[in-house]
Amino acid sequence: MQVRPISPDRLAELLAERITALPGAGGRWLRVAVDGAAAARPDLLADALVEPLRLLGRPALRVSAAGFLRPASVRLEYGHQDADAFHDLWLDDNALLREVLDPLEPGGSGRVLPSLRDPVTDRSTRAPYTELPPGGVLLLDGPLLLGRWLPLELTVHLALSPAALARRTPADQRWTLPAFARYEAETGPADAADLTVRVDDPRHPALVERP
């Protein structure tokens, strides 16, 4: 295993090239997940992929897992700061499959719901469905996405050391740290992902290259 420093811009370009080179990438939809704790800013990397993909002729649609959380009555059943519930219950896997991932299966409709529920108001976002053209790329970001058997063509994990994660997690969110420790122990996201990027210093990411 080698770790290669890479600039943020070059990382986005490299990932876009990797996406467009996936087997069977021609005219089918591709589903890509950027997995990482909020402190790793997976949303920023997913956003950064849109333009390089466009330049390569692949329209992209951004979706955040934060728009597919279960209702507050379910995810907060055990309290507002239960790390196990955050790990197990917060993401509405079935809604994400039904509204985002399954429509992009071969022969699917291509109609994707960009968000379902506002996590702050706990109400429907009333977002309209968006049709992703054939050959388009779905870019999904969020934490704890691996190990859920989600149908994805490429997964990227943004890895933080425990010290960096604790340092960069706001005080009011540090109750989630045991969930990420559990994720590391049970899922091993750095090994489960197709690509891993170390982001202890977000200005200087490093791509983990496996043999």
mmCIF file of C-alpha atoms in Angstrom:
data_model
loop_
_atom_site.group_PDB
_atom_site.id
_atom_site.type_symbol
_atom_site.label_atom_id
_atom_site.label_comp_id
_atom_site.label_asym_id
_atom_site.label_seq_id
_atom_site.Cartn_x
_atom_site.Cartn_y
_atom_site.Cartn_z
ATOM 1 C CA MET A 1 0.000 0.000 0.000
ATOM 2 C CA GLN A 2 1.296 3.448 -0.921
ATOM 3 C CA VAL A 3 0.034 6.852 0.157
ATOM 4 C CA ARG A 4 0.461 9.568 -2.472
ATOM 5 C CA PRO A 5 -0.042 13.265 -1.667
ATOM 6 C CA ILE A 6 -2.315 14.949 -4.181
ATOM 7 C CA SER A 7 -3.797 18.421 -4.589
ATOM 8 C CA PRO A 8 -7.562 18.808 -4.074
ATOM 9 C CA ASP A 9 -8.023 19.866 -7.708
ATOM 10 C CA ARG A 10 -6.050 16.943 -9.059
ATOM 11 C CA LEU A 11 -7.923 14.583 -6.755
ATOM 12 C CA ALA A 12 -11.244 15.695 -8.241
ATOM 13 C CA GLU A 13 -9.890 15.304 -11.776
ATOM 14 C CA LEU A 14 -8.472 11.857 -11.045
ATOM 15 C CA LEU A 15 -11.713 10.651 -9.479
ATOM 16 C CA ALA A 16 -13.735 11.967 -12.416
ATOM 17 C CA GLU A 17 -11.434 10.090 -14.787
ATOM 18 C CA ARG A 18 -11.797 6.954 -12.671
ATOM 19 C CA ILE A 19 -15.591 7.247 -12.745
ATOM 20 C CA THR A 20 -15.774 7.642 -16.518
ATOM 21 C CA ALA A 21 -13.434 4.663 -16.961
ATOM 22 C CA LEU A 22 -15.626 2.265 -14.954
ATOM 23 C CA PRO A 23 -16.542 -0.936 -16.824
ATOM 24 C CA GLY A 24 -19.738 -0.441 -18.788
ATOM 25 C CA ALA A 25 -19.715 3.287 -18.059
ATOM 26 C CA GLY A 26 -20.774 4.180 -21.610
ATOM 27 C CA GLY A 27 -24.487 4.949 -21.553
ATOM 28 C CA ARG A 28 -25.546 3.656 -18.166
ATOM 29 C CA TRP A 29 -26.102 5.604 -14.997
ATOM 30 C CA LEU A 30 -23.326 5.470 -12.436
ATOM 31 C CA ARG A 31 -23.858 5.750 -8.682
ATOM 32 C CA VAL A 32 -20.905 7.096 -6.712
ATOM 33 C CA ALA A 33 -20.724 7.594 -2.950
ATOM 34 C CA VAL A 34 -18.299 9.862 -1.118
ATOM 35 C CA ASP A 35 -18.310 8.511 2.433
ATOM 36 C CA GLY A 36 -16.954 10.354 5.418
ATOM 37 C CA ALA A 37 -17.716 12.070 8.688
ATOM 38 C CA ALA A 38 -18.973 15.624 8.404
ATOM 39 C CA ALA A 39 -15.546 16.746 9.642
ATOM 40 C CA ALA A 40 -14.003 15.222 6.496
ATOM 41 C CA ARG A 41 -16.350 17.307 4.306
ATOM 42 C CA PRO A 42 -17.453 14.607 1.837
ATOM 43 C CA ASP A 43 -19.928 17.154 0.476
ATOM 44 C CA LEU A 44 -17.104 19.378 -0.758
ATOM 45 C CA LEU A 45 -15.412 16.568 -2.659
ATOM 46 C CA ALA A 46 -18.708 15.442 -4.177
ATOM 47 C CA ASP A 47 -19.393 19.040 -5.235
ATOM 48 C CA ALA A 48 -15.910 19.303 -6.723
ATOM 49 C CA LEU A 49 -16.566 16.306 -8.990
ATOM 50 C CA VAL A 50 -19.464 17.937 -10.845
ATOM 51 C CA GLU A 51 -17.434 20.184 -13.138
ATOM 52 C CA PRO A 52 -14.695 17.656 -14.079
ATOM 53 C CA LEU A 53 -17.413 15.148 -14.931
ATOM 54 C CA ARG A 54 -19.225 17.724 -17.043
ATOM 55 C CA LEU A 55 -16.022 18.404 -18.967
ATOM 56 C CA LEU A 56 -15.763 14.673 -19.610
ATOM 57 C CA GLY A 57 -19.308 14.657 -21.007
ATOM 58 C CA ARG A 58 -21.010 13.166 -17.959
ATOM 59 C CA PRO A 59 -23.820 15.189 -16.328
ATOM 60 C CA ALA A 60 -23.895 14.778 -12.555
ATOM 61 C CA LEU A 61 -26.596 15.021 -9.908
ATOM 62 C CA ARG A 62 -25.752 15.784 -6.294
ATOM 63 C CA VAL A 63 -27.652 14.107 -3.470
ATOM 64 C CA SER A 64 -26.828 14.234 0.227
ATOM 65 C CA ALA A 65 -27.667 11.455 2.650
ATOM 66 C CA ALA A 66 -28.711 14.220 5.076
ATOM 67 C CA GLY A 67 -31.858 14.606 2.978
ATOM 68 C CA PHE A 68 -32.809 10.986 3.639
ATOM 69 C CA LEU A 69 -32.811 10.688 7.403
ATOM 70 C CA ARG A 70 -35.609 8.887 9.181
ATOM 71 C CA PRO A 71 -38.261 10.968 10.968
ATOM 72 C CA ALA A 72 -37.153 12.466 14.272
ATOM 73 C CA SER A 73 -39.596 10.182 16.113
ATOM 74 C CA VAL A 74 -37.510 7.213 14.935
ATOM 75 C CA ARG A 75 -33.952 8.494 14.902
ATOM 76 C CA LEU A 76 -34.287 10.275 18.258
ATOM 77 C CA GLU A 77 -36.253 7.523 19.983
ATOM 78 C CA TYR A 78 -33.301 6.836 22.299
ATOM 79 C CA GLY A 79 -32.430 10.490 22.834
ATOM 80 C CA HIS A 80 -30.760 13.274 20.915
ATOM 81 C CA GLN A 81 -27.215 12.013 21.542
ATOM 82 C CA ASP A 82 -27.323 8.236 21.213
ATOM 83 C CA ALA A 83 -24.287 7.131 19.205
ATOM 84 C CA ASP A 84 -25.662 3.658 18.440
ATOM 85 C CA ALA A 85 -28.887 5.138 17.084
ATOM 86 C CA PHE A 86 -26.821 7.520 14.950
ATOM 87 C CA HIS A 87 -24.944 4.527 13.553
ATOM 88 C CA ASP A 88 -27.916 2.198 13.086
ATOM 89 C CA LEU A 89 -31.115 4.210 12.715
ATOM 90 C CA TRP A 90 -30.596 7.686 11.358
ATOM 91 C CA LEU A 91 -30.231 6.949 7.647
ATOM 92 C CA ASP A 92 -33.419 5.824 5.900
ATOM 93 C CA ASP A 93 -31.824 3.172 3.702
ATOM 94 C CA ASN A 94 -35.130 2.114 2.163
ATOM 95 C CA ALA A 95 -36.050 5.646 1.105
ATOM 96 C CA LEU A 96 -32.589 6.186 -0.356
ATOM 97 C CA LEU A 97 -32.924 2.966 -2.343
ATOM 98 C CA ARG A 98 -36.470 3.664 -3.481
ATOM 99 C CA GLU A 99 -36.065 7.314 -4.431
ATOM 100 C CA VAL A 100 -32.436 7.556 -5.539
ATOM 101 C CA LEU A 101 -30.527 4.351 -6.192
ATOM 102 C CA ASP A 102 -33.061 1.882 -7.597
ATOM 103 C CA PRO A 103 -34.342 4.257 -10.329
ATOM 104 C CA LEU A 104 -30.775 4.265 -11.695
ATOM 105 C CA GLU A 105 -30.574 0.510 -12.109
ATOM 106 C CA PRO A 106 -30.340 -0.678 -15.731
ATOM 107 C CA GLY A 107 -33.840 -0.333 -17.146
ATOM 108 C CA GLY A 108 -34.837 2.121 -14.412
ATOM 109 C CA SER A 109 -36.721 5.365 -14.874
ATOM 110 C CA GLY A 110 -33.799 7.708 -14.153
ATOM 111 C CA ARG A 111 -36.160 9.850 -12.028
ATOM 112 C CA VAL A 112 -34.441 10.723 -8.763
ATOM 113 C CA LEU A 113 -35.748 12.568 -5.727
ATOM 114 C CA PRO A 114 -32.850 14.826 -4.608
ATOM 115 C CA SER A 115 -34.114 15.073 -1.016
ATOM 116 C CA LEU A 116 -36.966 13.699 1.027
ATOM 117 C CA ARG A 117 -36.938 15.256 4.478
ATOM 118 C CA ASP A 118 -35.378 18.367 5.977
ATOM 119 C CA PRO A 119 -33.360 17.115 8.964
ATOM 120 C CA VAL A 120 -33.850 20.409 10.827
ATOM 121 C CA THR A 121 -37.596 20.940 10.412
ATOM 122 C CA ASP A 122 -38.371 17.196 10.091
ATOM 123 C CA ARG A 123 -40.761 18.039 7.263
ATOM 124 C CA SER A 124 -40.869 17.043 3.624
ATOM 125 C CA THR A 125 -38.590 19.168 1.468
ATOM 126 C CA ARG A 126 -41.161 18.962 -1.351
ATOM 127 C CA ALA A 127 -38.259 18.682 -3.777
ATOM 128 C CA PRO A 128 -39.338 17.855 -7.335
ATOM 129 C CA TYR A 129 -38.083 14.717 -9.044
ATOM 130 C CA THR A 130 -35.113 15.202 -11.348
ATOM 131 C CA GLU A 131 -34.455 13.050 -14.396
ATOM 132 C CA LEU A 132 -30.798 12.122 -14.749
ATOM 133 C CA PRO A 133 -29.907 11.656 -18.438
ATOM 134 C CA PRO A 134 -28.541 8.281 -19.560
ATOM 135 C CA GLY A 135 -24.824 8.230 -18.845
ATOM 136 C CA GLY A 136 -25.272 10.617 -15.931
ATOM 137 C CA VAL A 137 -23.551 10.223 -12.574
ATOM 138 C CA LEU A 138 -25.193 10.320 -9.168
ATOM 139 C CA LEU A 139 -22.874 11.797 -6.525
ATOM 140 C CA LEU A 140 -24.022 10.846 -3.028
ATOM 141 C CA ASP A 141 -22.265 12.146 0.076
ATOM 142 C CA GLY A 142 -22.673 11.337 3.732
ATOM 143 C CA PRO A 143 -21.336 9.488 6.779
ATOM 144 C CA LEU A 144 -21.547 5.774 7.549
ATOM 145 C CA LEU A 145 -22.603 4.805 4.007
ATOM 146 C CA LEU A 146 -20.514 1.666 3.581
ATOM 147 C CA GLY A 147 -21.479 -1.802 4.763
ATOM 148 C CA ARG A 148 -25.163 -1.164 4.026
ATOM 149 C CA TRP A 149 -25.340 -3.121 0.765
ATOM 150 C CA LEU A 150 -26.234 0.002 -1.177
ATOM 151 C CA PRO A 151 -25.936 -0.577 -4.947
ATOM 152 C CA LEU A 152 -23.040 1.686 -5.941
ATOM 153 C CA GLU A 153 -20.615 1.552 -8.837
ATOM 154 C CA LEU A 154 -17.826 3.368 -6.967
ATOM 155 C CA THR A 155 -17.233 4.238 -3.323
ATOM 156 C CA VAL A 156 -14.722 6.750 -1.982
ATOM 157 C CA HIS A 157 -13.938 6.930 1.738
ATOM 158 C CA LEU A 158 -12.463 10.055 3.299
ATOM 159 C CA ALA A 159 -10.389 8.821 6.220
ATOM 160 C CA LEU A 160 -9.529 10.782 9.341
ATOM 161 C CA SER A 161 -7.331 9.583 12.167
ATOM 162 C CA PRO A 162 -9.190 9.405 15.502
ATOM 163 C CA ALA A 163 -7.244 12.444 16.719
ATOM 164 C CA ALA A 164 -8.057 14.498 13.606
ATOM 165 C CA LEU A 165 -11.703 13.452 13.743
ATOM 166 C CA ALA A 166 -11.991 14.502 17.386
ATOM 167 C CA ARG A 167 -10.149 17.761 16.728
ATOM 168 C CA ARG A 168 -12.277 18.743 13.749
ATOM 169 C CA THR A 169 -15.654 17.671 15.132
ATOM 170 C CA PRO A 170 -17.552 20.555 16.780
ATOM 171 C CA ALA A 171 -18.099 20.189 20.512
ATOM 172 C CA ASP A 172 -21.855 19.756 20.135
ATOM 173 C CA GLN A 173 -21.293 16.826 17.756
ATOM 174 C CA ARG A 174 -18.638 14.917 19.678
ATOM 175 C CA TRP A 175 -21.256 12.537 20.988
ATOM 176 C CA THR A 176 -21.107 10.946 17.490
ATOM 177 C CA LEU A 177 -17.440 9.930 17.889
ATOM 178 C CA PRO A 178 -18.239 6.477 19.363
ATOM 179 C CA ALA A 179 -20.385 5.783 16.278
ATOM 180 C CA PHE A 180 -17.397 6.411 14.020
ATOM 181 C CA ALA A 181 -15.174 4.257 16.232
ATOM 182 C CA ARG A 182 -17.731 1.490 15.884
ATOM 183 C CA TYR A 183 -17.874 2.054 12.108
ATOM 184 C CA GLU A 184 -14.111 1.623 11.911
ATOM 185 C CA ALA A 185 -14.209 -1.555 13.996
ATOM 186 C CA GLU A 186 -17.223 -3.225 12.375
ATOM 187 C CA THR A 187 -17.149 -2.006 8.769
ATOM 188 C CA GLY A 188 -13.519 -1.072 8.143
ATOM 189 C CA PRO A 189 -14.437 1.636 5.624
ATOM 190 C CA ALA A 190 -10.878 2.179 4.393
ATOM 191 C CA ASP A 191 -10.820 -1.433 3.209
ATOM 192 C CA ALA A 192 -14.472 -1.599 2.161
ATOM 193 C CA ALA A 193 -14.255 1.435 -0.145
ATOM 194 C CA ASP A 194 -12.988 1.229 -3.702
ATOM 195 C CA LEU A 195 -10.792 4.271 -3.049
ATOM 196 C CA THR A 196 -9.586 5.827 0.198
ATOM 197 C CA VAL A 197 -8.297 9.357 0.670
ATOM 198 C CA ARG A 198 -6.645 10.503 3.871
ATOM 199 C CA VAL A 199 -7.793 13.986 4.800
ATOM 200 C CA ASP A 200 -6.263 14.723 8.205
ATOM 201 C CA ASP A 201 -5.184 17.997 6.583
ATOM 202 C CA PRO A 202 -7.933 18.916 4.088
ATOM 203 C CA ARG A 203 -5.524 21.201 2.212
ATOM 204 C CA HIS A 204 -3.213 18.274 1.555
ATOM 205 C CA PRO A 205 -5.175 15.074 0.879
ATOM 206 C CA ALA A 206 -3.356 11.830 0.222
ATOM 207 C CA LEU A 207 -4.618 9.044 -2.007
ATOM 208 C CA VAL A 208 -4.181 5.508 -0.663
ATOM 209 C CA GLU A 209 -3.065 3.258 -3.502
ATOM 210 C CA ARG A 210 -3.497 -0.454 -3.066
ATOM 211 C CA PRO A 211 -1.411 -2.994 -5.005
#
